[in-house]
Amino acid sequence: MARGTAAKIVLSEEERCELEALVRRRKSSHGAARRARIVLLAAEGLNNTAIAEKLGVSRLTCGTWRARFAEKRLDGLYDEPRPGAPRKIGDDKIAEVVTKTLETTPAEATHWSRRTMAKATGVSTTSVHRIWGAFGLQPHRVETFKLSTDPMFVEKVRDIVGLYLDPPERALVLCVDEKSQIQALDRTQPMLPMRPGQVERRTHDYKRHGTTTLFAALDVKVGKVIGKCMPRHRASEFRKFLDEVEGNVPVDLDIHVVMDNASSHKTKLIRDWFAKRPRWHRHYTPTSSSWINQVERFFALLSEQQIKRGAHRSTAELETAIHTYIKARNADPKPFRWTKTADNILASVERFCRRTLAVQAEVE
């Protein structure tokens, strides 16, 4: 059936409710929810190719579960029994572990561990581990997020993403920011280098030898970086860096500068600097949205490839290492490729907000 004519799916009201509940239910496995979505879309009249594109699965997968449902209805969406020893833990016990993990916390802690969950449900720690793995549950992990509250968030996203995807003609787009408080650190004892069967080893403690601030401007189209280290990151230092940038860009092009809302970027000194240069155009990122400034990606590479594992006995040595890294990168520049449109980003933010509101409503 999956390779021939697609089975026509007509749902009863009871079946539709059950499938929609399976999609929404928090304790549904990813596979079960995906199968339910395939059937719901098939009932709307979509062919297997359209369903596959919409859900990001293969056409054969859509045809298989469509045919299974047409033959066995709701029972066809569940995996068939496989050969081997029968399971010792039933569906009710698995549901108990999953529900407890998602909806409760132990009295003495903020989250479940395998041992506490095993004790609370009467199963082994190995079984808890397998159940959590099957349902993609990781109670020991937590991630952070921050939603921008900028009232001009939509307009700023469209403005900056537009510069990345469709830059103006005869114009240069620069992403500008500073990486402050970069520490010159040296280990308290000599490093033990990598050798066969042994990773590089170093002491956990270190000696501080001062800090520096790197001001950087990334040419979005080419990938080259203009960088300058200074001891502080006030408006006066930022203006000096803008002078440095001005001396390194073509005089016959408009300059579009993407930067964040740091106070040093908005002082009268900086406003006057831009006011005297009509070919320079400022584009401020939304608050709490540093991810949209591409120079942050350069800072991440610099930290990972040079600063994090480097040993620097003075700020001068640190600054030399930074400028050497920038020089090497500019010798073979590779621009960062921005792929998401403003509509894609805003739709993703909207979905995240809706999920956040739905979870909050469940908690209340």
mmCIF file with all atom_site columns, N, CA and C in Angstrom, residues 153 156-167 173 175 218-221 258 285-286 289-298 334-346 349:
data_model
loop_
_atom_site.group_PDB
_atom_site.id
_atom_site.type_symbol
_atom_site.label_atom_id
_atom_site.label_alt_id
_atom_site.label_comp_id
_atom_site.label_asym_id
_atom_site.label_entity_id
_atom_site.label_seq_id
_atom_site.pdbx_PDB_ins_code
_atom_site.Cartn_x
_atom_site.Cartn_y
_atom_site.Cartn_z
_atom_site.occupancy
_atom_site.B_iso_or_equiv
_atom_site.pdbx_formal_charge
_atom_site.auth_seq_id
_atom_site.auth_comp_id
_atom_site.auth_asym_id
_atom_site.auth_atom_id
_atom_site.pdbx_PDB_model_num
ATOM 1   N N  . PHE A 1 153 ? 10.940 44.928 18.475 1.00 0.00 ? 153 PHE A N  1
ATOM 2   C CA . PHE A 1 153 ? 11.637 43.679 18.157 1.00 0.00 ? 153 PHE A CA 1
ATOM 3   C C  . PHE A 1 153 ? 11.422 43.264 16.703 1.00 0.00 ? 153 PHE A C  1
ATOM 4   N N  . LYS A 1 156 ? 13.183 45.638 14.169 1.00 0.00 ? 156 LYS A N  1
ATOM 5   C CA . LYS A 1 156 ? 14.643 45.528 14.199 1.00 0.00 ? 156 LYS A CA 1
ATOM 6   C C  . LYS A 1 156 ? 15.119 44.224 13.583 1.00 0.00 ? 156 LYS A C  1
ATOM 7   N N  . VAL A 1 157 ? 14.406 43.134 13.836 1.00 0.00 ? 157 VAL A N  1
ATOM 8   C CA . VAL A 1 157 ? 14.780 41.857 13.236 1.00 0.00 ? 157 VAL A CA 1
ATOM 9   C C  . VAL A 1 157 ? 14.696 41.938 11.719 1.00 0.00 ? 157 VAL A C  1
ATOM 10  N N  . ARG A 1 158 ? 13.597 42.478 11.214 1.00 0.00 ? 158 ARG A N  1
ATOM 11  C CA . ARG A 1 158 ? 13.444 42.588 9.758  1.00 0.00 ? 158 ARG A CA 1
ATOM 12  C C  . ARG A 1 158 ? 14.521 43.501 9.159  1.00 0.00 ? 158 ARG A C  1
ATOM 13  N N  . ASP A 1 159 ? 14.852 44.571 9.856  1.00 0.00 ? 159 ASP A N  1
ATOM 14  C CA . ASP A 1 159 ? 15.863 45.502 9.367  1.00 0.00 ? 159 ASP A CA 1
ATOM 15  C C  . ASP A 1 159 ? 17.231 44.828 9.268  1.00 0.00 ? 159 ASP A C  1
ATOM 16  N N  . ILE A 1 160 ? 17.673 44.167 10.346 1.00 0.00 ? 160 ILE A N  1
ATOM 17  C CA . ILE A 1 160 ? 19.022 43.601 10.375 1.00 0.00 ? 160 ILE A CA 1
ATOM 18  C C  . ILE A 1 160 ? 19.129 42.360 9.498  1.00 0.00 ? 160 ILE A C  1
ATOM 19  N N  . VAL A 1 161 ? 18.133 41.482 9.543  1.00 0.00 ? 161 VAL A N  1
ATOM 20  C CA . VAL A 1 161 ? 18.172 40.289 8.682  1.00 0.00 ? 161 VAL A CA 1
ATOM 21  C C  . VAL A 1 161 ? 18.133 40.698 7.214  1.00 0.00 ? 161 VAL A C  1
ATOM 22  N N  . GLY A 1 162 ? 17.401 41.774 6.914  1.00 0.00 ? 162 GLY A N  1
ATOM 23  C CA . GLY A 1 162 ? 17.384 42.280 5.549  1.00 0.00 ? 162 GLY A CA 1
ATOM 24  C C  . GLY A 1 162 ? 18.759 42.717 5.082  1.00 0.00 ? 162 GLY A C  1
ATOM 25  N N  . LEU A 1 163 ? 19.536 43.318 5.988  1.00 0.00 ? 163 LEU A N  1
ATOM 26  C CA . LEU A 1 163 ? 20.912 43.708 5.650  1.00 0.00 ? 163 LEU A CA 1
ATOM 27  C C  . LEU A 1 163 ? 21.774 42.481 5.343  1.00 0.00 ? 163 LEU A C  1
ATOM 28  N N  . TYR A 1 164 ? 21.552 41.391 6.099  1.00 0.00 ? 164 TYR A N  1
ATOM 29  C CA . TYR A 1 164 ? 22.344 40.182 5.895  1.00 0.00 ? 164 TYR A CA 1
ATOM 30  C C  . TYR A 1 164 ? 21.984 39.477 4.577  1.00 0.00 ? 164 TYR A C  1
ATOM 31  N N  . LEU A 1 165 ? 20.690 39.340 4.317  1.00 0.00 ? 165 LEU A N  1
ATOM 32  C CA . LEU A 1 165 ? 20.251 38.555 3.169  1.00 0.00 ? 165 LEU A CA 1
ATOM 33  C C  . LEU A 1 165 ? 20.226 39.360 1.871  1.00 0.00 ? 165 LEU A C  1
ATOM 34  N N  . ASP A 1 166 ? 19.987 40.645 1.970  1.00 0.00 ? 166 ASP A N  1
ATOM 35  C CA . ASP A 1 166 ? 19.892 41.484 0.770  1.00 0.00 ? 166 ASP A CA 1
ATOM 36  C C  . ASP A 1 166 ? 20.518 42.838 1.057  1.00 0.00 ? 166 ASP A C  1
ATOM 37  N N  . PRO A 1 167 ? 21.849 42.900 1.177  1.00 0.00 ? 167 PRO A N  1
ATOM 38  C CA . PRO A 1 167 ? 22.518 44.166 1.517  1.00 0.00 ? 167 PRO A CA 1
ATOM 39  C C  . PRO A 1 167 ? 22.327 45.211 0.429  1.00 0.00 ? 167 PRO A C  1
ATOM 40  N N  . VAL A 1 173 ? 28.299 46.324 5.098  1.00 0.00 ? 173 VAL A N  1
ATOM 41  C CA . VAL A 1 173 ? 27.604 45.993 6.336  1.00 0.00 ? 173 VAL A CA 1
ATOM 42  C C  . VAL A 1 173 ? 28.628 45.488 7.342  1.00 0.00 ? 173 VAL A C  1
ATOM 43  N N  . CYS A 1 175 ? 29.274 44.329 11.403 1.00 0.00 ? 175 CYS A N  1
ATOM 44  C CA . CYS A 1 175 ? 28.760 43.961 12.725 1.00 0.00 ? 175 CYS A CA 1
ATOM 45  C C  . CYS A 1 175 ? 29.822 44.354 13.750 1.00 0.00 ? 175 CYS A C  1
ATOM 46  N N  . LEU A 1 218 ? 33.089 43.129 12.005 1.00 0.00 ? 218 LEU A N  1
ATOM 47  C CA . LEU A 1 218 ? 33.072 42.027 11.038 1.00 0.00 ? 218 LEU A CA 1
ATOM 48  C C  . LEU A 1 218 ? 32.424 42.470 9.737  1.00 0.00 ? 218 LEU A C  1
ATOM 49  N N  . ASP A 1 219 ? 33.152 42.348 8.641  1.00 0.00 ? 219 ASP A N  1
ATOM 50  C CA . ASP A 1 219 ? 32.595 42.604 7.314  1.00 0.00 ? 219 ASP A CA 1
ATOM 51  C C  . ASP A 1 219 ? 31.738 41.391 6.940  1.00 0.00 ? 219 ASP A C  1
ATOM 52  N N  . VAL A 1 220 ? 30.423 41.594 6.929  1.00 0.00 ? 220 VAL A N  1
ATOM 53  C CA . VAL A 1 220 ? 29.494 40.472 6.753  1.00 0.00 ? 220 VAL A CA 1
ATOM 54  C C  . VAL A 1 220 ? 29.694 39.767 5.419  1.00 0.00 ? 220 VAL A C  1
ATOM 55  N N  . LYS A 1 221 ? 29.923 40.522 4.362  1.00 0.00 ? 221 LYS A N  1
ATOM 56  C CA . LYS A 1 221 ? 30.007 39.926 3.031  1.00 0.00 ? 221 LYS A CA 1
ATOM 57  C C  . LYS A 1 221 ? 31.303 39.170 2.815  1.00 0.00 ? 221 LYS A C  1
ATOM 58  N N  . VAL A 1 258 ? 25.850 47.411 12.455 1.00 0.00 ? 258 VAL A N  1
ATOM 59  C CA . VAL A 1 258 ? 24.954 46.666 13.348 1.00 0.00 ? 258 VAL A CA 1
ATOM 60  C C  . VAL A 1 258 ? 25.627 46.572 14.707 1.00 0.00 ? 258 VAL A C  1
ATOM 61  N N  . THR A 1 285 ? 20.481 46.292 17.477 1.00 0.00 ? 285 THR A N  1
ATOM 62  C CA . THR A 1 285 ? 19.829 44.999 17.671 1.00 0.00 ? 285 THR A CA 1
ATOM 63  C C  . THR A 1 285 ? 18.754 45.120 18.746 1.00 0.00 ? 285 THR A C  1
ATOM 64  N N  . PRO A 1 286 ? 17.728 44.255 18.744 1.00 0.00 ? 286 PRO A N  1
ATOM 65  C CA . PRO A 1 286 ? 16.759 44.264 19.847 1.00 0.00 ? 286 PRO A CA 1
ATOM 66  C C  . PRO A 1 286 ? 17.453 43.937 21.172 1.00 0.00 ? 286 PRO A C  1
ATOM 67  N N  . SER A 1 289 ? 19.162 40.274 22.500 1.00 0.00 ? 289 SER A N  1
ATOM 68  C CA . SER A 1 289 ? 19.191 39.532 21.231 1.00 0.00 ? 289 SER A CA 1
ATOM 69  C C  . SER A 1 289 ? 20.569 39.606 20.595 1.00 0.00 ? 289 SER A C  1
ATOM 70  N N  . SER A 1 290 ? 21.595 39.313 21.374 1.00 0.00 ? 290 SER A N  1
ATOM 71  C CA . SER A 1 290 ? 22.956 39.372 20.840 1.00 0.00 ? 290 SER A CA 1
ATOM 72  C C  . SER A 1 290 ? 23.174 38.347 19.733 1.00 0.00 ? 290 SER A C  1
ATOM 73  N N  . TRP A 1 291 ? 22.342 37.291 19.675 1.00 0.00 ? 291 TRP A N  1
ATOM 74  C CA . TRP A 1 291 ? 22.482 36.254 18.664 1.00 0.00 ? 291 TRP A CA 1
ATOM 75  C C  . TRP A 1 291 ? 22.333 36.790 17.246 1.00 0.00 ? 291 TRP A C  1
ATOM 76  N N  . ILE A 1 292 ? 21.715 37.952 17.085 1.00 0.00 ? 292 ILE A N  1
ATOM 77  C CA . ILE A 1 292 ? 21.490 38.478 15.736 1.00 0.00 ? 292 ILE A CA 1
ATOM 78  C C  . ILE A 1 292 ? 22.682 39.269 15.231 1.00 0.00 ? 292 ILE A C  1
ATOM 79  N N  . ASN A 1 293 ? 23.662 39.540 16.111 1.00 0.00 ? 293 ASN A N  1
ATOM 80  C CA . ASN A 1 293 ? 24.870 40.249 15.712 1.00 0.00 ? 293 ASN A CA 1
ATOM 81  C C  . ASN A 1 293 ? 25.938 39.219 15.364 1.00 0.00 ? 293 ASN A C  1
ATOM 82  N N  . GLN A 1 294 ? 26.319 39.144 14.086 1.00 0.00 ? 294 GLN A N  1
ATOM 83  C CA . GLN A 1 294 ? 27.192 38.066 13.633 1.00 0.00 ? 294 GLN A CA 1
ATOM 84  C C  . GLN A 1 294 ? 28.602 38.137 14.196 1.00 0.00 ? 294 GLN A C  1
ATOM 85  N N  . VAL A 1 295 ? 29.020 39.297 14.703 1.00 0.00 ? 295 VAL A N  1
ATOM 86  C CA . VAL A 1 295 ? 30.362 39.373 15.275 1.00 0.00 ? 295 VAL A CA 1
ATOM 87  C C  . VAL A 1 295 ? 30.460 38.514 16.537 1.00 0.00 ? 295 VAL A C  1
ATOM 88  N N  . GLU A 1 296 ? 29.323 38.216 17.174 1.00 0.00 ? 296 GLU A N  1
ATOM 89  C CA . GLU A 1 296 ? 29.328 37.348 18.349 1.00 0.00 ? 296 GLU A CA 1
ATOM 90  C C  . GLU A 1 296 ? 29.801 35.951 17.980 1.00 0.00 ? 296 GLU A C  1
ATOM 91  N N  . ARG A 1 297 ? 29.528 35.525 16.749 1.00 0.00 ? 297 ARG A N  1
ATOM 92  C CA . ARG A 1 297 ? 30.010 34.208 16.317 1.00 0.00 ? 297 ARG A CA 1
ATOM 93  C C  . ARG A 1 297 ? 31.531 34.221 16.186 1.00 0.00 ? 297 ARG A C  1
ATOM 94  N N  . PHE A 1 298 ? 32.067 35.347 15.718 1.00 0.00 ? 298 PHE A N  1
ATOM 95  C CA . PHE A 1 298 ? 33.524 35.464 15.653 1.00 0.00 ? 298 PHE A CA 1
ATOM 96  C C  . PHE A 1 298 ? 34.131 35.425 17.054 1.00 0.00 ? 298 PHE A C  1
ATOM 97  N N  . LYS A 1 334 ? 36.451 33.717 5.714  1.00 0.00 ? 334 LYS A N  1
ATOM 98  C CA . LYS A 1 334 ? 35.271 32.918 5.381  1.00 0.00 ? 334 LYS A CA 1
ATOM 99  C C  . LYS A 1 334 ? 34.069 33.564 6.064  1.00 0.00 ? 334 LYS A C  1
ATOM 100 N N  . PRO A 1 335 ? 33.166 34.162 5.295  1.00 0.00 ? 335 PRO A N  1
ATOM 101 C CA . PRO A 1 335 ? 32.005 34.823 5.911  1.00 0.00 ? 335 PRO A CA 1
ATOM 102 C C  . PRO A 1 335 ? 31.056 33.816 6.536  1.00 0.00 ? 335 PRO A C  1
ATOM 103 N N  . PHE A 1 336 ? 30.371 34.253 7.584  1.00 0.00 ? 336 PHE A N  1
ATOM 104 C CA . PHE A 1 336 ? 29.321 33.437 8.173  1.00 0.00 ? 336 PHE A CA 1
ATOM 105 C C  . PHE A 1 336 ? 28.083 33.562 7.279  1.00 0.00 ? 336 PHE A C  1
ATOM 106 N N  . ARG A 1 337 ? 27.459 32.434 6.971  1.00 0.00 ? 337 ARG A N  1
ATOM 107 C CA . ARG A 1 337 ? 26.314 32.444 6.053  1.00 0.00 ? 337 ARG A CA 1
ATOM 108 C C  . ARG A 1 337 ? 25.010 32.477 6.838  1.00 0.00 ? 337 ARG A C  1
ATOM 109 N N  . TRP A 1 338 ? 24.285 33.583 6.720  1.00 0.00 ? 338 TRP A N  1
ATOM 110 C CA . TRP A 1 338 ? 22.997 33.725 7.398  1.00 0.00 ? 338 TRP A CA 1
ATOM 111 C C  . TRP A 1 338 ? 21.924 33.102 6.521  1.00 0.00 ? 338 TRP A C  1
ATOM 112 N N  . THR A 1 339 ? 21.147 32.173 7.067  1.00 0.00 ? 339 THR A N  1
ATOM 113 C CA . THR A 1 339 ? 20.188 31.421 6.247  1.00 0.00 ? 339 THR A CA 1
ATOM 114 C C  . THR A 1 339 ? 18.725 31.713 6.566  1.00 0.00 ? 339 THR A C  1
ATOM 115 N N  . LYS A 1 340 ? 18.400 32.016 7.810  1.00 0.00 ? 340 LYS A N  1
ATOM 116 C CA . LYS A 1 340 ? 16.997 32.192 8.188  1.00 0.00 ? 340 LYS A CA 1
ATOM 117 C C  . LYS A 1 340 ? 16.482 33.577 7.814  1.00 0.00 ? 340 LYS A C  1
ATOM 118 N N  . THR A 1 341 ? 15.287 33.589 7.233  1.00 0.00 ? 341 THR A N  1
ATOM 119 C CA . THR A 1 341 ? 14.646 34.865 6.933  1.00 0.00 ? 341 THR A CA 1
ATOM 120 C C  . THR A 1 341 ? 14.016 35.430 8.201  1.00 0.00 ? 341 THR A C  1
ATOM 121 N N  . ALA A 1 342 ? 13.640 36.692 8.131  1.00 0.00 ? 342 ALA A N  1
ATOM 122 C CA . ALA A 1 342 ? 12.977 37.317 9.277  1.00 0.00 ? 342 ALA A CA 1
ATOM 123 C C  . ALA A 1 342 ? 11.665 36.593 9.594  1.00 0.00 ? 342 ALA A C  1
ATOM 124 N N  . ASP A 1 343 ? 10.936 36.165 8.557  1.00 0.00 ? 343 ASP A N  1
ATOM 125 C CA . ASP A 1 343 ? 9.671  35.443 8.795  1.00 0.00 ? 343 ASP A CA 1
ATOM 126 C C  . ASP A 1 343 ? 9.925  34.132 9.532  1.00 0.00 ? 343 ASP A C  1
ATOM 127 N N  . ASN A 1 344 ? 10.989 33.417 9.149  1.00 0.00 ? 344 ASN A N  1
ATOM 128 C CA . ASN A 1 344 ? 11.326 32.159 9.835  1.00 0.00 ? 344 ASN A CA 1
ATOM 129 C C  . ASN A 1 344 ? 11.624 32.414 11.314 1.00 0.00 ? 344 ASN A C  1
ATOM 130 N N  . ILE A 1 345 ? 12.412 33.458 11.583 1.00 0.00 ? 345 ILE A N  1
ATOM 131 C CA . ILE A 1 345 ? 12.790 33.768 12.964 1.00 0.00 ? 345 ILE A CA 1
ATOM 132 C C  . ILE A 1 345 ? 11.569 34.157 13.784 1.00 0.00 ? 345 ILE A C  1
ATOM 133 N N  . LEU A 1 346 ? 10.737 35.029 13.246 1.00 0.00 ? 346 LEU A N  1
ATOM 134 C CA . LEU A 1 346 ? 9.560  35.493 13.989 1.00 0.00 ? 346 LEU A CA 1
ATOM 135 C C  . LEU A 1 346 ? 8.567  34.357 14.218 1.00 0.00 ? 346 LEU A C  1
ATOM 136 N N  . VAL A 1 349 ? 9.996  32.300 17.077 1.00 0.00 ? 349 VAL A N  1
ATOM 137 C CA . VAL A 1 349 ? 9.777  32.981 18.356 1.00 0.00 ? 349 VAL A CA 1
ATOM 138 C C  . VAL A 1 349 ? 8.323  32.865 18.782 1.00 0.00 ? 349 VAL A C  1
#
